[in-house]
Tab-separated table of C-alpha atoms and ligand atoms in Angstrom:
chain	number	residue	atom	x	y	z
F	1	MET	CA	119.632	87.487	107.246
F	2	LEU	CA	115.988	88.360	106.878
F	3	ASN	CA	114.634	89.183	103.461
F	4	SER	CA	111.215	90.716	102.758
F	5	SER	CA	111.016	91.277	98.993
F	6	PHE	CA	107.552	90.372	97.802
F	7	TYR	CA	105.726	91.843	94.898
F	8	ASN	CA	103.070	94.386	95.892
F	9	THR	CA	103.953	94.186	99.544
F	10	PRO	CA	104.808	97.306	101.532
F	11	LYS	CA	108.556	97.605	101.986
F	12	ILE	CA	109.767	97.798	105.568
F	13	ILE	CA	111.591	100.839	106.888
F	14	ILE	CA	112.991	100.218	110.347
F	15	ALA	CA	112.904	103.311	112.566
F	16	LEU	CA	116.245	103.227	114.357
F	17	ASP	CA	115.067	105.124	117.416
F	18	PHE	CA	117.726	104.051	119.913
F	19	CYS	CA	119.584	106.083	122.503
F	20	ASN	CA	122.999	104.698	121.571
F	21	LYS	CA	124.913	103.237	118.651
F	22	LYS	CA	125.532	99.851	120.263
F	23	SER	CA	121.801	99.064	120.550
F	24	ALA	CA	121.150	100.301	117.018
F	25	MET	CA	123.967	98.227	115.502
F	26	LYS	CA	122.824	95.088	117.317
F	27	LEU	CA	119.653	95.239	115.208
F	28	VAL	CA	121.261	96.627	112.035
F	29	ASN	CA	123.734	93.734	111.889
F	30	LEU	CA	120.847	91.262	111.613
F	31	LEU	CA	119.290	92.953	108.589
F	32	ASP	CA	119.809	92.458	104.879
F	33	PRO	CA	120.556	95.901	103.362
F	34	SER	CA	119.110	94.892	100.013
F	35	THR	CA	115.631	94.467	101.474
F	36	PHE	CA	115.299	96.571	104.621
F	37	TYR	CA	115.456	100.327	104.687
F	38	LEU	CA	116.657	102.225	107.742
F	39	LYS	CA	115.208	105.427	109.135
F	40	VAL	CA	117.484	107.740	111.044
F	41	GLY	CA	115.388	110.282	112.889
F	42	LYS	CA	115.911	113.173	115.232
F	43	GLU	CA	117.047	111.091	118.218
F	44	MET	CA	119.886	109.193	116.544
F	45	PHE	CA	120.913	112.043	114.266
F	46	THR	CA	121.191	114.428	117.197
F	47	THR	CA	123.159	111.860	119.166
F	48	LEU	CA	125.450	110.475	116.456
F	49	GLY	CA	125.316	112.934	113.561
F	50	CYS	CA	126.343	112.618	109.925
F	51	LYS	CA	129.095	110.094	110.620
F	52	PHE	CA	126.533	107.492	111.671
F	53	VAL	CA	124.457	108.078	108.535
F	54	ARG	CA	127.565	107.630	106.373
F	55	GLU	CA	128.481	104.432	108.195
F	56	LEU	CA	125.044	102.916	107.582
F	57	HIS	CA	125.239	104.004	103.957
F	58	GLN	CA	128.617	102.315	103.607
F	59	LEU	CA	127.080	99.079	104.895
F	60	GLY	CA	124.825	99.241	101.832
F	61	PHE	CA	121.586	100.431	103.418
F	62	ASN	CA	119.139	102.857	101.873
F	63	ILE	CA	118.668	105.542	104.492
F	64	PHE	CA	115.557	107.572	105.102
F	65	LEU	CA	116.848	110.663	106.906
F	66	ASP	CA	113.698	111.710	108.722
F	67	LEU	CA	114.534	115.158	110.042
F	68	LYS	CA	111.163	116.643	109.013
F	69	PHE	CA	112.510	120.053	108.048
F	70	HIS	CA	110.143	122.944	108.711
F	71	ASP	CA	111.670	126.407	108.323
F	72	ILE	CA	111.906	129.351	105.947
F	73	PRO	CA	112.484	128.371	102.284
F	74	ASN	CA	116.150	129.462	102.188
F	75	THR	CA	117.080	127.500	105.324
F	76	VAL	CA	115.284	124.383	104.123
F	77	PHE	CA	116.960	124.693	100.696
F	78	HIS	CA	120.431	124.522	102.269
F	79	ALA	CA	119.489	121.877	104.851
F	80	ILE	CA	118.120	119.620	102.098
F	81	LYS	CA	121.273	120.071	100.013
F	82	ALA	CA	123.462	119.147	102.999
F	83	ALA	CA	121.301	116.118	103.803
F	84	ALA	CA	121.330	114.900	100.190
F	85	ASP	CA	125.140	115.173	100.176
F	86	LEU	CA	125.158	112.354	102.754
F	87	GLY	CA	123.956	109.971	100.050
F	88	VAL	CA	120.603	109.231	101.665
F	89	TRP	CA	117.742	107.584	99.772
F	90	MET	CA	114.861	109.621	101.183
F	91	LEU	CA	114.358	112.936	103.019
F	92	SER	CA	111.409	114.495	104.796
F	93	VAL	CA	109.949	117.955	105.329
F	94	HIS	CA	106.716	119.085	106.992
F	95	ALA	CA	104.088	119.870	104.346
F	96	SER	CA	102.705	122.525	106.704
F	97	GLY	CA	105.883	124.556	106.002
F	98	GLY	CA	103.902	125.801	102.980
F	99	LYS	CA	104.149	126.045	99.216
F	100	GLU	CA	107.311	128.180	98.946
F	101	MET	CA	109.178	125.977	101.405
F	102	LEU	CA	108.183	122.793	99.547
F	103	ILE	CA	109.195	124.212	96.164
F	104	SER	CA	112.487	125.362	97.639
F	105	ALA	CA	113.157	121.912	99.104
F	106	LYS	CA	112.517	120.301	95.719
F	107	LYS	CA	114.766	122.843	93.957
F	108	ALA	CA	117.617	121.987	96.319
F	109	LEU	CA	117.750	118.485	94.822
F	110	LYS	CA	117.988	119.648	91.198
F	111	SER	CA	121.765	119.462	91.020
F	112	PHE	CA	121.927	115.855	92.282
F	113	LYS	CA	120.678	114.114	89.114
F	114	LYS	CA	121.830	110.482	89.635
F	115	ASN	CA	120.745	109.051	92.994
F	116	THR	CA	118.584	112.058	93.829
F	117	PRO	CA	116.910	111.326	97.167
F	118	LEU	CA	113.151	111.009	97.259
F	119	LEU	CA	111.593	114.053	98.896
F	120	ILE	CA	108.484	113.381	100.924
F	121	ALA	CA	106.260	115.556	103.073
F	122	VAL	CA	104.737	114.761	106.441
F	123	THR	CA	101.032	115.588	106.354
F	124	SER	CA	99.708	114.955	109.854
F	125	LEU	CA	101.764	113.217	112.521
F	126	THR	CA	100.273	109.826	113.366
F	127	SER	CA	100.251	110.908	117.016
F	128	LEU	CA	97.793	113.769	116.398
F	129	LYS	CA	94.066	113.516	117.043
F	130	GLU	CA	91.486	115.901	115.568
F	131	LYS	CA	91.312	117.625	118.959
F	132	ASN	CA	95.062	118.378	118.681
F	133	LEU	CA	94.482	120.008	115.289
F	134	LYS	CA	91.856	122.281	116.847
F	135	GLU	CA	94.324	123.208	119.604
F	136	ILE	CA	96.692	124.570	116.963
F	137	GLY	CA	93.886	126.411	115.147
F	138	ILE	CA	93.131	123.895	112.414
F	139	HIS	CA	89.378	123.477	112.278
F	140	MET	CA	88.913	120.722	109.735
F	141	SER	CA	88.709	116.964	109.916
F	142	LEU	CA	91.988	115.068	110.090
F	143	GLU	CA	91.138	113.464	106.767
F	144	LYS	CA	90.597	116.836	105.077
F	145	TYR	CA	93.841	118.143	106.592
F	146	VAL	CA	95.824	115.147	105.308
F	147	LEU	CA	94.233	115.384	101.849
F	148	THR	CA	94.828	119.159	101.656
F	149	LEU	CA	98.525	118.777	102.488
F	150	SER	CA	98.853	115.793	100.141
F	151	LYS	CA	97.495	117.902	97.283
F	152	LEU	CA	99.853	120.764	98.131
F	153	SER	CA	102.845	118.399	98.246
F	154	ASN	CA	101.841	116.817	94.944
F	155	ASP	CA	101.359	120.252	93.330
F	156	CYS	CA	104.852	121.244	94.501
F	157	GLY	CA	106.411	118.193	92.838
F	158	LEU	CA	107.255	116.126	95.906
F	159	ASP	CA	107.618	112.369	95.547
F	160	GLY	CA	105.078	111.377	98.161
F	161	VAL	CA	103.726	111.846	101.642
F	162	VAL	CA	103.878	110.451	105.122
F	163	CYS	CA	100.308	109.906	106.241
F	164	PRO	CA	98.186	107.853	108.632
F	165	GLY	CA	97.099	104.539	107.131
F	166	ARG	CA	93.430	105.401	106.932
F	167	GLU	CA	93.988	108.121	104.319
F	168	ALA	CA	96.456	106.178	102.171
F	169	LYS	CA	93.979	104.555	99.787
F	170	LYS	CA	92.370	107.887	98.844
F	171	ILE	CA	95.734	109.528	98.202
F	172	LYS	CA	96.789	106.630	95.935
F	173	LEU	CA	93.540	106.937	93.988
F	174	LEU	CA	93.991	110.692	93.583
F	175	TYR	CA	97.661	110.828	92.604
F	176	GLY	CA	98.478	107.417	91.200
F	177	ASN	CA	100.984	104.727	91.931
F	178	SER	CA	104.156	106.738	91.506
F	179	TYR	CA	103.202	109.063	94.377
F	180	LYS	CA	104.721	107.261	97.342
F	181	ILE	CA	102.853	106.635	100.581
F	182	ILE	CA	104.871	106.135	103.736
F	183	THR	CA	102.984	105.153	106.888
F	184	PRO	CA	104.262	105.038	110.460
F	185	GLY	CA	102.182	103.885	113.420
F	186	ILE	CA	102.463	100.213	112.461
F	187	ARG	CA	101.369	97.856	115.206
F	188	CYS	CA	100.651	94.151	115.515
F	189	TYR	CA	97.629	93.277	117.661
F	190	SER	CA	99.607	92.591	120.812
F	191	ASP	CA	101.701	95.781	120.604
F	192	ASN	CA	101.543	98.787	122.871
F	193	THR	CA	100.470	101.834	120.839
F	194	PHE	CA	102.551	104.217	123.024
F	195	ASP	CA	102.031	107.825	121.848
F	196	GLN	CA	100.573	106.923	118.430
F	197	ASN	CA	96.892	107.637	117.854
F	198	HIS	CA	96.567	106.289	114.322
F	199	VAL	CA	97.855	102.765	114.134
F	200	ILE	CA	97.314	100.024	111.574
F	201	THR	CA	98.481	96.454	111.272
F	202	PRO	CA	100.986	95.405	108.585
F	203	LYS	CA	98.152	93.408	106.956
F	204	LYS	CA	95.995	96.547	106.647
F	205	ALA	CA	98.976	98.434	105.231
F	206	LYS	CA	99.091	95.919	102.395
F	207	GLU	CA	95.334	96.265	101.799
F	208	TYR	CA	95.708	100.066	101.680
F	209	LYS	CA	98.474	99.742	99.050
F	210	ILE	CA	100.980	101.600	101.179
F	211	ASP	CA	104.449	101.641	99.620
F	212	TYR	CA	106.559	101.776	102.767
F	213	ILE	CA	105.701	101.042	106.373
F	214	VAL	CA	107.801	102.605	109.109
F	215	VAL	CA	108.199	100.146	111.943
F	216	GLY	CA	109.780	101.315	115.167
F	217	ARG	CA	108.879	100.170	118.664
F	218	SER	CA	106.986	97.116	117.441
F	219	ILE	CA	110.474	95.768	116.675
F	220	THR	CA	112.855	97.827	118.763
F	221	THR	CA	111.083	97.041	122.062
F	222	SER	CA	110.578	93.395	121.193
F	223	LYS	CA	112.528	90.751	123.109
F	224	ASN	CA	113.027	88.924	119.818
F	225	PRO	CA	113.103	91.500	117.011
F	226	ILE	CA	113.826	88.958	114.283
F	227	LYS	CA	110.893	86.743	115.256
F	228	LYS	CA	108.722	89.873	115.265
F	229	LEU	CA	109.986	90.971	111.853
F	230	ASN	CA	109.270	87.507	110.505
F	231	PHE	CA	105.749	87.740	111.874
F	232	ILE	CA	105.257	91.133	110.181
F	233	ILE	CA	106.584	89.798	106.871
F	234	GLU	CA	104.363	86.700	107.064
F	235	SER	CA	101.273	88.769	107.862
F	236	MET	CA	101.761	90.784	104.662
F	237	LYS	CA	102.137	87.780	102.335
M	1	C5P	O1	107.921	103.421	117.372
M	1	C5P	P1	106.984	103.780	116.263
M	1	C5P	O2	106.712	102.637	115.330
M	1	C5P	O3	105.741	104.476	116.754
M	1	C5P	O4	107.845	104.831	115.450
M	1	C5P	C1	107.337	105.626	114.435
M	1	C5P	C2	108.460	106.375	113.787
M	1	C5P	O5	107.945	107.109	112.699
M	1	C5P	C3	109.153	107.389	114.691
M	1	C5P	O6	110.526	107.397	114.341
M	1	C5P	C4	108.518	108.711	114.338
M	1	C5P	O7	109.418	109.791	114.457
M	1	C5P	C5	108.154	108.512	112.871
M	1	C5P	N1	106.994	109.248	112.366
M	1	C5P	C6	105.727	109.144	112.905
M	1	C5P	N2	104.671	109.834	112.386
M	1	C5P	C7	104.844	110.624	111.328
M	1	C5P	C8	106.116	110.754	110.750
M	1	C5P	C9	107.169	110.028	111.291
M	1	C5P	O8	105.553	108.379	113.873
M	1	C5P	N3	103.822	111.248	110.785
């Protein structure tokens, strides 16, 4: 089993974006639950539901349930409570849901005390370019947008943000080490970027002091996922 515990190295969250359980479990069964985190996102959750999340949890994995809630405060409050009941380690909302929604999401976790999931907010999707922000009426630089939503999420008491790699260093400097940075869009040099527009290498992620990297297709589309994971681990040493 692969192990990637090194001091000051970004921890690896594997994005389990598969279309069926068999393919997902083929990879999961190769991983050490004490060192790799698993992300269950919209595709697998919609296909396999809560039962799958519980099964992964029972195998000993820390689960990032990445459903990126974005709704009215009351709906998000109850959705967060239900998600936390699954025993997941981390949950996500969209920071653009606004102040009241973020505060409501945080409040929903108050009753959990021990093993309270981390609550993090997505700032800008790593697939968005500045031109896409303009298309939805946001006329500011991507950096300013990410920093604005990071401040809002910090003010509302969230535990960290999902952000493109480029902005990570600034956010760490502003809010300190305990404010977690999670970065998707991780690619090795030979990888296809697919729909991502802000990609960084694992090595850069270490330089930027990112806490957790989310690695999906770099591994899941690889012919030899374990060799690829080893390469990623080595490049962050
Ligand atoms: O395959 P790839 O490595 O691009 O996967 C990235 C994963 O991270 C996907 O599961 C995607 O939903 C998620 N994600 C993202 N950008 C964000 C937040 C989450 O790509 N801002």
